[in-house]
Coordinates of C-alpha atoms in Angstrom, one line a residue:
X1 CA -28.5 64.8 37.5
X2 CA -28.5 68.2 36.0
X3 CA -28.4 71.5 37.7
X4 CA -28.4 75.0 36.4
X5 CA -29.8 78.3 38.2
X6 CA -30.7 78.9 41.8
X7 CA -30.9 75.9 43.6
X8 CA -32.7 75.6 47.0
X9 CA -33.4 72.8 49.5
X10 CA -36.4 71.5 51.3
X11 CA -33.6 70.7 54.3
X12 CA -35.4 71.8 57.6
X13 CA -36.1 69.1 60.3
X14 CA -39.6 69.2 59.0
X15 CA -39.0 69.0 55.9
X16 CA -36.8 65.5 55.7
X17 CA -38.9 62.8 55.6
X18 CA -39.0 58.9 55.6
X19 CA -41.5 57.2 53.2
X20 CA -44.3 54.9 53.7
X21 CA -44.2 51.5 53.6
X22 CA -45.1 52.0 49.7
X23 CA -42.3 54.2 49.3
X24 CA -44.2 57.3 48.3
X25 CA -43.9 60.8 50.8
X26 CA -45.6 64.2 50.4
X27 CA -43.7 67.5 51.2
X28 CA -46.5 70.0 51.3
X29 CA -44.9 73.7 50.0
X30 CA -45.3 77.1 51.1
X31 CA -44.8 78.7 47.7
X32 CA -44.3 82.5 49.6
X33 CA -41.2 80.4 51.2
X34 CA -39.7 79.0 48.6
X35 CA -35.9 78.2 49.3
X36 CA -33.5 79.8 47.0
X37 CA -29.5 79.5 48.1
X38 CA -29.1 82.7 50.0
X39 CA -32.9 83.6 50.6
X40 CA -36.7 82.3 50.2
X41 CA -39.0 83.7 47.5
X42 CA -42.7 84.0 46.3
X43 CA -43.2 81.4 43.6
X44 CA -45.5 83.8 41.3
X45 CA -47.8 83.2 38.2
X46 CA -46.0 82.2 34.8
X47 CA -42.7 81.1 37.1
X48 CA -41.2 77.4 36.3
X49 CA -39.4 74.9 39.0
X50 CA -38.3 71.6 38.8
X51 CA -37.9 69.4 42.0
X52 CA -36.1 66.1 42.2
X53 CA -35.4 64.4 46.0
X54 CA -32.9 62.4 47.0
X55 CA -32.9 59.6 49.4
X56 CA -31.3 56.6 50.5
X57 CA -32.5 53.2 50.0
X58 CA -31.8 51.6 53.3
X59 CA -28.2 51.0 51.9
X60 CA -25.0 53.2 52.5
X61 CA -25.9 54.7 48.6
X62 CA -27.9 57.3 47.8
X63 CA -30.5 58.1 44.4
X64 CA -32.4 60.4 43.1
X65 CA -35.7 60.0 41.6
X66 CA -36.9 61.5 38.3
X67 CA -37.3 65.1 38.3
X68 CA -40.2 67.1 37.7
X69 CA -40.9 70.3 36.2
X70 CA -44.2 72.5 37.2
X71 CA -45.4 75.8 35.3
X72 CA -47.6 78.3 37.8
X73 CA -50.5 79.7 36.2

């Protein structure tokens, strides 16, 4: 795990999930509403974010999974 910048989270009611029984989810984003720490913002053309989620496996530990990083044209 490594963090640097602004970091926002996908934590509204809606927006926690539980995966299918093949483990996978989809969060679909509103890139206009994209959480920062004290606001949202537009996610515009040539801007780069990285997401990573964390869950629980059923056990009292939690993970992360592998992070990824997307470039907007």
């Amino acid at each position: 795990l490594c963090l640097n910048g602004n970091i926002g989270r996908y934590n509204l009611p809606a927006q926690i999930l539980q995966a299918a029984a093949s483990g996978s989810f989809q969060l679909a984003l509103d890139l206009p509403q994209t959480p920062q720490p004290s606001s949202v913002v537009s996610i515009l053309a040539g801007d780069t974010y990285g997401w990573q989620a964390w869950y629980r496996d059923g056990t009292l530990s939690s993970h992360f999974t592998s992070g990824v990083e997307v470039t907007f044209q």
